[in-house]
PDB file of C-alpha atoms in Angstrom:
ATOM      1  CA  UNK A   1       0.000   0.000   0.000  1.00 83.00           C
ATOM      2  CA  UNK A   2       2.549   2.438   0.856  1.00 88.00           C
ATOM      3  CA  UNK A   3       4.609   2.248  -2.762  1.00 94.00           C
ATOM      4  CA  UNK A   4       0.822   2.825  -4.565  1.00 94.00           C
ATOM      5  CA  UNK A   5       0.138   5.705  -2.182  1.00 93.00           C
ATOM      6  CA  UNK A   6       4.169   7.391  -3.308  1.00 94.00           C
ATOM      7  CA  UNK A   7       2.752   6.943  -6.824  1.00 96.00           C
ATOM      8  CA  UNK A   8      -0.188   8.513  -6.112  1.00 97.00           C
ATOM      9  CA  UNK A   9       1.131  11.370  -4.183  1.00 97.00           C
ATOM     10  CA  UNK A  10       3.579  11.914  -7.226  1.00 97.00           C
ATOM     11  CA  UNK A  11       0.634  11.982  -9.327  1.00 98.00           C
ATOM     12  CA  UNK A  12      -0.825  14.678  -7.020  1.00 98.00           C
ATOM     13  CA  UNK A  13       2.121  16.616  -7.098  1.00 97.00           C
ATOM     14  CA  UNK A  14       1.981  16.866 -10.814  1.00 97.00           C
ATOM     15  CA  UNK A  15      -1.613  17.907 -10.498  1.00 98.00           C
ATOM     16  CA  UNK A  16      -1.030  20.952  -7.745  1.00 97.00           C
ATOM     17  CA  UNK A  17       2.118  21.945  -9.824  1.00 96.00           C
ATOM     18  CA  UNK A  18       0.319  21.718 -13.402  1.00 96.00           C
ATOM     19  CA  UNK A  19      -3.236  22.572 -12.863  1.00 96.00           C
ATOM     20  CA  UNK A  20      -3.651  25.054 -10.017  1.00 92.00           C
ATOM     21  CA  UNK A  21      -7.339  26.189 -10.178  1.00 94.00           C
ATOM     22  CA  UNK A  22      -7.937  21.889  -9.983  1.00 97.00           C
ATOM     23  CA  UNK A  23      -9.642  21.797  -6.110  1.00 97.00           C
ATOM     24  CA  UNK A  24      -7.862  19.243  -3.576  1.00 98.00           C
ATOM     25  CA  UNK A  25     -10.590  17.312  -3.590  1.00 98.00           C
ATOM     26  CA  UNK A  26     -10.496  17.071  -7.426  1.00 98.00           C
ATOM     27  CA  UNK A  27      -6.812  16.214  -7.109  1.00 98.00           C
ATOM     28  CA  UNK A  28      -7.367  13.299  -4.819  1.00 98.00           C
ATOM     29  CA  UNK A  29      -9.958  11.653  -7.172  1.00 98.00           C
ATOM     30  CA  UNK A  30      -7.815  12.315  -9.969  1.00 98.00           C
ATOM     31  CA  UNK A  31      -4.529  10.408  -7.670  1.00 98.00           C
ATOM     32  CA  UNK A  32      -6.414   7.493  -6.589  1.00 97.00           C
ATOM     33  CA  UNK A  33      -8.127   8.506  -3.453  1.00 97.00           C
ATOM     34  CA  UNK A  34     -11.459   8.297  -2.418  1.00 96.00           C
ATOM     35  CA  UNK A  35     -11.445  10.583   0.285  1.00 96.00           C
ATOM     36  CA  UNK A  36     -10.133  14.052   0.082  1.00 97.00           C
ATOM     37  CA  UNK A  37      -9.503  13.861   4.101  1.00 97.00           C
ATOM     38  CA  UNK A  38      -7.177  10.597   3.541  1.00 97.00           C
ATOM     39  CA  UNK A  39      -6.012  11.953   0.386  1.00 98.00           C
ATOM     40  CA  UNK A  40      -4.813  14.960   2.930  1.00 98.00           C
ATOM     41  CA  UNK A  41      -3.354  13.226   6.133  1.00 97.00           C
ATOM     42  CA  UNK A  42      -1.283  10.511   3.663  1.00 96.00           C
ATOM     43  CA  UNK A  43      -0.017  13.795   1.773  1.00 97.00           C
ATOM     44  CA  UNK A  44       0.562  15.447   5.290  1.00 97.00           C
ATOM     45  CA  UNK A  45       2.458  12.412   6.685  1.00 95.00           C
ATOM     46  CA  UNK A  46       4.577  12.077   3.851  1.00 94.00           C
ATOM     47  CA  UNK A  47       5.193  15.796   2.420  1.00 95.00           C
ATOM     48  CA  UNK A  48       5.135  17.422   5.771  1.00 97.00           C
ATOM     49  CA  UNK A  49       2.822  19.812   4.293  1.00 98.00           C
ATOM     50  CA  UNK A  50      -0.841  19.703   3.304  1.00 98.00           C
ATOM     51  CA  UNK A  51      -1.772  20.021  -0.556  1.00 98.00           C
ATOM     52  CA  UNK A  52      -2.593  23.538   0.320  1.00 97.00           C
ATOM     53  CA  UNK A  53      -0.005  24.307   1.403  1.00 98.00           C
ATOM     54  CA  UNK A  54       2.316  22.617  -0.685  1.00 97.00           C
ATOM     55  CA  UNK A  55       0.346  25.022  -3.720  1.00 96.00           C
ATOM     56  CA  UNK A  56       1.215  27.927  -1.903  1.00 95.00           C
ATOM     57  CA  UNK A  57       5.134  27.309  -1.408  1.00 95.00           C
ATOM     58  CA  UNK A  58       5.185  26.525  -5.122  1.00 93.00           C
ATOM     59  CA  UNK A  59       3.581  29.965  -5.839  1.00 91.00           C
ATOM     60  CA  UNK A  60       5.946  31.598  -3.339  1.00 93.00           C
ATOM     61  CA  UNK A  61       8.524  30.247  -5.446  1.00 92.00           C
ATOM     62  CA  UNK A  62       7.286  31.048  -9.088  1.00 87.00           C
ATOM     63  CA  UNK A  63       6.925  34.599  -7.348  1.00 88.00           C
ATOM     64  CA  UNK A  64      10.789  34.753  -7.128  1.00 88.00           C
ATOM     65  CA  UNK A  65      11.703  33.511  -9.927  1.00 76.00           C
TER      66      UNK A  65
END
């Protein structure tokens, strides 16, 4: 379970960086997850950041560059 959840989450990832009007919950059921709130703590436990805010470091960043 936890090497399809990594694929997932990179999935994820692509979908916050590429598509950043897609909601979270969108995102999840477009990784693999069911449930946005899973989708959430697994992304949490792993990342160390919600999806949320995840999206906002990346547009912190773009607004440097």
């Amino acid at each position: 379970a936890a090497l399809i959840n990594q694929f997932r989450l990179c999935l994820a990832e692509r979908l916050l960086t590429e598509m950043p009007d897609l909601q979270i919950t969108e995102v999840a059921l477009r990784s693999g997850f069911n449930d946005s709130s899973y989708f959430i703590k697994v992304f949490h436990a792993i990342k160390g950041m919600t999806p949320k805010q995840f999206r906002q470091l990346l547009k912190q960043a773009q607004n440097i560059l």
